[in-house]
Amino acid sequence: MYAPPVQRLITELGKLPGIGQRTAQRLAFHILRADAEDANALADAIREVKERIGLCEICFNLADEARCRICQDERRDAELICVVEEPGDVIPIERTHEYRGRYHVLGGALSPIDGIDPEDLKIAELYARVATGTTGSAPPVREVVLATNPTTTGEATALHIAAALRERAPDVAVTRLASGLPVGADLEYADEVTLGKALVGRRAL
Ligand SMILES: [Zn+2]
């Protein structure tokens, strides 16, 4: 129906989350109408983010260096680790200004139905971080806050990690965000007051 380059653009745009066929067409025509400069800026931004942004070697948050800004910040409490599903979950927690520890980004949640098992997430890396704290080669971890989403998969992931940590590192406190967050919704949609209260009121698991 369209010239192949136009069809290709529509197809690629249509792969983005929440973008249906009609929206993909609308965006493609917007790009076709745009100045070459604006269109190239979009293409360059996509290319640059893929070339320059990787995962932090410690916490697996997004980083443009080997370590993310939070892991590089000596003022952040290294004895406290907040576990989240996605890099996008770090931002809402930071916005609450209630948290001064470090993070650990799992890269998703356990979901056997979708074939997502512990090996597919950065779970072993979390245990390794906690373990290096107990051997003295890094600051000891005092508490692990499980801030996975209040969804079925997020809860299952939190329980899985809590059980393993109790066995591997019984001296480390394992906590979960207090209830009050909208059940079934992702952390990134929680408002900062609610999320801040959930952090302050976190409870032992
Ligand atoms: Zn990091």
mmCIF file of C-alpha atoms and ligand atoms in Angstrom:
data_model
loop_
_atom_site.group_PDB
_atom_site.id
_atom_site.type_symbol
_atom_site.label_atom_id
_atom_site.label_comp_id
_atom_site.label_asym_id
_atom_site.label_seq_id
_atom_site.Cartn_x
_atom_site.Cartn_y
_atom_site.Cartn_z
ATOM 1 C CA MET A 1 0.000 0.000 0.000
ATOM 2 C CA TYR A 2 2.845 2.400 0.866
ATOM 3 C CA ALA A 3 6.294 2.729 -0.654
ATOM 4 C CA PRO A 4 8.573 0.220 1.120
ATOM 5 C CA PRO A 5 10.496 2.846 3.193
ATOM 6 C CA VAL A 6 7.220 4.267 4.515
ATOM 7 C CA GLN A 7 5.888 0.807 5.290
ATOM 8 C CA ARG A 8 9.127 -0.017 7.090
ATOM 9 C CA LEU A 9 8.804 3.072 9.286
ATOM 10 C CA ILE A 10 5.171 2.219 10.118
ATOM 11 C CA THR A 11 6.166 -1.352 10.964
ATOM 12 C CA GLU A 12 8.998 -0.218 13.272
ATOM 13 C CA LEU A 13 6.856 2.402 15.029
ATOM 14 C CA GLY A 14 4.107 -0.185 15.463
ATOM 15 C CA LYS A 15 6.469 -2.329 17.556
ATOM 16 C CA LEU A 16 6.541 0.341 20.293
ATOM 17 C CA PRO A 17 4.372 -0.347 23.357
ATOM 18 C CA GLY A 18 0.909 1.152 23.174
ATOM 19 C CA ILE A 19 1.274 2.077 19.506
ATOM 20 C CA GLY A 20 -1.344 0.467 17.303
ATOM 21 C CA GLN A 21 -1.391 0.418 13.522
ATOM 22 C CA ARG A 22 -3.304 3.697 13.203
ATOM 23 C CA THR A 23 -1.038 5.583 15.583
ATOM 24 C CA ALA A 24 2.021 4.143 13.834
ATOM 25 C CA GLN A 25 0.703 5.535 10.547
ATOM 26 C CA ARG A 26 -0.021 8.911 12.098
ATOM 27 C CA LEU A 27 3.491 9.114 13.577
ATOM 28 C CA ALA A 28 5.054 8.008 10.296
ATOM 29 C CA PHE A 29 3.245 10.775 8.404
ATOM 30 C CA HIS A 30 4.263 13.265 11.066
ATOM 31 C CA ILE A 31 7.903 12.262 10.560
ATOM 32 C CA LEU A 32 7.507 12.471 6.771
ATOM 33 C CA ARG A 33 6.198 16.029 7.108
ATOM 34 C CA ALA A 34 8.860 17.090 9.637
ATOM 35 C CA ASP A 35 12.063 18.975 8.765
ATOM 36 C CA ALA A 36 14.978 16.720 7.871
ATOM 37 C CA GLU A 37 16.720 18.193 10.937
ATOM 38 C CA ASP A 38 13.992 17.147 13.393
ATOM 39 C CA ALA A 39 13.607 13.707 11.854
ATOM 40 C CA ASN A 40 17.366 13.127 11.970
ATOM 41 C CA ALA A 41 17.497 14.319 15.596
ATOM 42 C CA LEU A 42 14.997 11.582 16.483
ATOM 43 C CA ALA A 43 16.990 8.937 14.601
ATOM 44 C CA ASP A 44 20.239 10.133 16.220
ATOM 45 C CA ALA A 45 18.726 10.117 19.707
ATOM 46 C CA ILE A 46 17.653 6.494 19.254
ATOM 47 C CA ARG A 47 21.086 5.529 17.915
ATOM 48 C CA GLU A 48 22.935 7.378 20.701
ATOM 49 C CA VAL A 49 20.907 5.865 23.512
ATOM 50 C CA LYS A 50 21.636 2.382 22.166
ATOM 51 C CA GLU A 51 25.357 3.108 21.753
ATOM 52 C CA ARG A 52 26.011 4.987 24.997
ATOM 53 C CA ILE A 53 23.630 3.611 27.600
ATOM 54 C CA GLY A 54 24.303 0.283 29.193
ATOM 55 C CA LEU A 55 23.622 -1.309 32.559
ATOM 56 C CA CYS A 56 25.506 -0.417 35.723
ATOM 57 C CA GLU A 57 27.948 -3.194 36.615
ATOM 58 C CA ILE A 58 26.792 -3.169 40.240
ATOM 59 C CA CYS A 59 23.053 -2.497 40.308
ATOM 60 C CA PHE A 60 21.974 -2.909 36.624
ATOM 61 C CA ASN A 61 20.326 0.487 36.524
ATOM 62 C CA LEU A 62 20.848 2.431 33.298
ATOM 63 C CA ALA A 63 24.300 3.984 33.117
ATOM 64 C CA ASP A 64 26.429 5.889 30.617
ATOM 65 C CA GLU A 65 29.583 4.732 32.423
ATOM 66 C CA ALA A 66 30.534 1.403 34.011
ATOM 67 C CA ARG A 67 28.689 2.472 37.168
ATOM 68 C CA CYS A 68 25.500 4.480 37.447
ATOM 69 C CA ARG A 69 25.381 7.839 39.209
ATOM 70 C CA ILE A 70 23.780 6.390 42.333
ATOM 71 C CA CYS A 71 26.457 3.683 42.746
ATOM 72 C CA GLN A 72 29.142 6.358 42.239
ATOM 73 C CA ASP A 73 27.629 8.578 44.931
ATOM 74 C CA GLU A 74 29.524 7.908 48.175
ATOM 75 C CA ARG A 75 26.834 9.698 50.189
ATOM 76 C CA ARG A 76 24.294 6.988 49.344
ATOM 77 C CA ASP A 77 23.935 4.364 52.071
ATOM 78 C CA ALA A 78 25.566 1.202 50.709
ATOM 79 C CA GLU A 79 24.131 -0.905 53.546
ATOM 80 C CA LEU A 80 20.616 -0.477 52.197
ATOM 81 C CA ILE A 81 19.575 -2.007 48.856
ATOM 82 C CA CYS A 82 16.200 -1.371 47.242
ATOM 83 C CA VAL A 83 15.222 -4.063 44.730
ATOM 84 C CA VAL A 84 13.070 -2.962 41.790
ATOM 85 C CA GLU A 85 11.914 -4.618 38.590
ATOM 86 C CA GLU A 86 12.889 -2.074 35.933
ATOM 87 C CA PRO A 87 15.216 0.927 35.626
ATOM 88 C CA GLY A 88 12.065 3.057 35.247
ATOM 89 C CA ASP A 89 11.099 2.176 38.850
ATOM 90 C CA VAL A 90 14.150 3.961 40.278
ATOM 91 C CA ILE A 91 12.854 7.386 39.223
ATOM 92 C CA PRO A 92 9.561 7.371 41.206
ATOM 93 C CA ILE A 93 11.403 6.166 44.332
ATOM 94 C CA GLU A 94 14.021 8.903 43.918
ATOM 95 C CA ARG A 95 11.241 11.474 43.556
ATOM 96 C CA THR A 96 9.871 10.613 47.002
ATOM 97 C CA HIS A 97 13.167 11.846 48.624
ATOM 98 C CA GLU A 98 12.536 9.199 51.294
ATOM 99 C CA TYR A 99 15.260 6.820 50.172
ATOM 100 C CA ARG A 100 19.033 7.335 50.486
ATOM 101 C CA GLY A 101 20.277 3.800 49.859
ATOM 102 C CA ARG A 102 21.369 1.997 46.705
ATOM 103 C CA TYR A 103 19.346 -0.015 44.188
ATOM 104 C CA HIS A 104 19.304 -3.377 42.487
ATOM 105 C CA VAL A 105 17.388 -3.632 39.197
ATOM 106 C CA LEU A 106 16.191 -7.164 38.449
ATOM 107 C CA GLY A 107 15.267 -6.597 34.812
ATOM 108 C CA GLY A 108 11.706 -7.904 35.251
ATOM 109 C CA ALA A 109 9.650 -10.141 37.526
ATOM 110 C CA LEU A 110 9.357 -13.899 37.871
ATOM 111 C CA SER A 111 6.631 -15.291 35.659
ATOM 112 C CA PRO A 112 6.801 -19.036 34.985
ATOM 113 C CA ILE A 113 3.885 -18.755 32.532
ATOM 114 C CA ASP A 114 5.936 -16.381 30.380
ATOM 115 C CA GLY A 115 9.057 -18.486 30.875
ATOM 116 C CA ILE A 116 10.749 -15.916 33.134
ATOM 117 C CA ASP A 117 12.732 -17.874 35.715
ATOM 118 C CA PRO A 118 15.233 -16.692 38.354
ATOM 119 C CA GLU A 119 18.135 -17.180 35.894
ATOM 120 C CA ASP A 120 16.535 -14.657 33.539
ATOM 121 C CA LEU A 121 16.704 -11.900 36.155
ATOM 122 C CA LYS A 122 19.621 -10.347 38.076
ATOM 123 C CA ILE A 123 18.709 -12.360 41.170
ATOM 124 C CA ALA A 124 21.989 -14.290 41.557
ATOM 125 C CA GLU A 125 23.771 -10.922 41.272
ATOM 126 C CA LEU A 126 21.698 -9.618 44.179
ATOM 127 C CA TYR A 127 22.668 -12.585 46.359
ATOM 128 C CA ALA A 128 26.295 -12.026 45.367
ATOM 129 C CA ARG A 129 26.071 -8.373 46.435
ATOM 130 C CA VAL A 130 24.631 -9.345 49.789
ATOM 131 C CA ALA A 131 27.258 -12.093 50.167
ATOM 132 C CA THR A 132 30.221 -9.758 49.508
ATOM 133 C CA GLY A 133 28.852 -7.626 52.339
ATOM 134 C CA THR A 134 29.036 -10.576 54.721
ATOM 135 C CA THR A 135 32.666 -11.416 53.776
ATOM 136 C CA GLY A 136 33.848 -7.900 54.475
ATOM 137 C CA SER A 137 34.998 -7.044 50.935
ATOM 138 C CA ALA A 138 32.166 -4.496 50.659
ATOM 139 C CA PRO A 139 30.098 -2.660 53.265
ATOM 140 C CA PRO A 140 27.760 -5.131 54.988
ATOM 141 C CA VAL A 141 24.197 -5.002 53.740
ATOM 142 C CA ARG A 142 21.853 -4.148 56.597
ATOM 143 C CA GLU A 143 18.530 -4.245 54.800
ATOM 144 C CA VAL A 144 17.088 -5.294 51.452
ATOM 145 C CA VAL A 145 13.873 -3.447 50.565
ATOM 146 C CA LEU A 146 11.789 -5.408 48.070
ATOM 147 C CA ALA A 147 10.074 -2.774 45.943
ATOM 148 C CA THR A 148 8.842 -4.999 43.137
ATOM 149 C CA ASN A 149 5.443 -4.014 41.733
ATOM 150 C CA PRO A 150 2.276 -4.798 43.749
ATOM 151 C CA THR A 151 1.203 -7.233 41.023
ATOM 152 C CA THR A 152 0.951 -11.036 41.066
ATOM 153 C CA THR A 153 4.380 -11.444 39.468
ATOM 154 C CA GLY A 154 5.923 -8.675 41.586
ATOM 155 C CA GLU A 155 4.629 -10.261 44.817
ATOM 156 C CA ALA A 156 5.834 -13.716 43.755
ATOM 157 C CA THR A 157 9.279 -12.272 42.986
ATOM 158 C CA ALA A 158 9.447 -10.548 46.392
ATOM 159 C CA LEU A 159 8.499 -13.764 48.229
ATOM 160 C CA HIS A 160 11.002 -15.808 46.238
ATOM 161 C CA ILE A 161 13.873 -13.423 47.027
ATOM 162 C CA ALA A 162 12.827 -13.013 50.677
ATOM 163 C CA ALA A 163 12.885 -16.799 51.230
ATOM 164 C CA ALA A 164 16.313 -17.139 49.617
ATOM 165 C CA LEU A 165 17.788 -14.224 51.577
ATOM 166 C CA ARG A 166 16.474 -15.566 54.878
ATOM 167 C CA GLU A 167 18.422 -18.740 54.195
ATOM 168 C CA ARG A 168 21.573 -17.172 52.752
ATOM 169 C CA ALA A 169 21.865 -14.085 54.911
ATOM 170 C CA PRO A 170 19.747 -14.441 58.067
ATOM 171 C CA ASP A 171 21.278 -11.273 59.577
ATOM 172 C CA VAL A 172 20.031 -9.061 56.751
ATOM 173 C CA ALA A 173 16.605 -7.479 57.289
ATOM 174 C CA VAL A 174 14.260 -8.074 54.354
ATOM 175 C CA THR A 175 11.383 -5.608 54.024
ATOM 176 C CA ARG A 176 8.549 -4.944 51.628
ATOM 177 C CA LEU A 177 6.863 -1.639 50.792
ATOM 178 C CA ALA A 178 3.833 -1.018 53.004
ATOM 179 C CA SER A 179 0.423 -1.631 51.524
ATOM 180 C CA GLY A 180 -1.492 1.364 50.237
ATOM 181 C CA LEU A 181 -0.025 1.221 46.759
ATOM 182 C CA PRO A 182 -2.667 0.558 44.111
ATOM 183 C CA VAL A 183 -2.766 -3.232 43.762
ATOM 184 C CA GLY A 184 -2.057 -4.521 40.283
ATOM 185 C CA ALA A 185 -0.469 -1.278 39.119
ATOM 186 C CA ASP A 186 3.177 -0.644 38.366
ATOM 187 C CA LEU A 187 5.330 1.363 40.733
ATOM 188 C CA GLU A 188 6.006 3.941 38.052
ATOM 189 C CA TYR A 189 2.351 5.033 38.154
ATOM 190 C CA ALA A 190 2.246 5.514 41.941
ATOM 191 C CA ASP A 191 2.200 9.125 43.113
ATOM 192 C CA GLU A 192 5.193 10.197 45.152
ATOM 193 C CA VAL A 193 3.293 10.836 48.417
ATOM 194 C CA THR A 194 1.785 7.326 48.407
ATOM 195 C CA LEU A 195 5.085 5.763 47.396
ATOM 196 C CA GLY A 196 6.980 7.791 50.013
ATOM 197 C CA LYS A 197 4.588 6.582 52.725
ATOM 198 C CA ALA A 198 4.922 2.993 51.498
ATOM 199 C CA LEU A 199 8.709 3.316 51.784
ATOM 200 C CA VAL A 200 8.689 4.849 55.260
ATOM 201 C CA GLY A 201 6.161 2.259 56.459
ATOM 202 C CA ARG A 202 7.953 -0.739 54.973
ATOM 203 C CA ARG A 203 7.557 -3.918 56.994
ATOM 204 C CA ALA A 204 9.605 -7.051 57.592
ATOM 205 C CA LEU A 205 8.878 -9.968 55.284
HETATM 206 ZN ZN ZN B 1 24.439 1.300 39.865
#
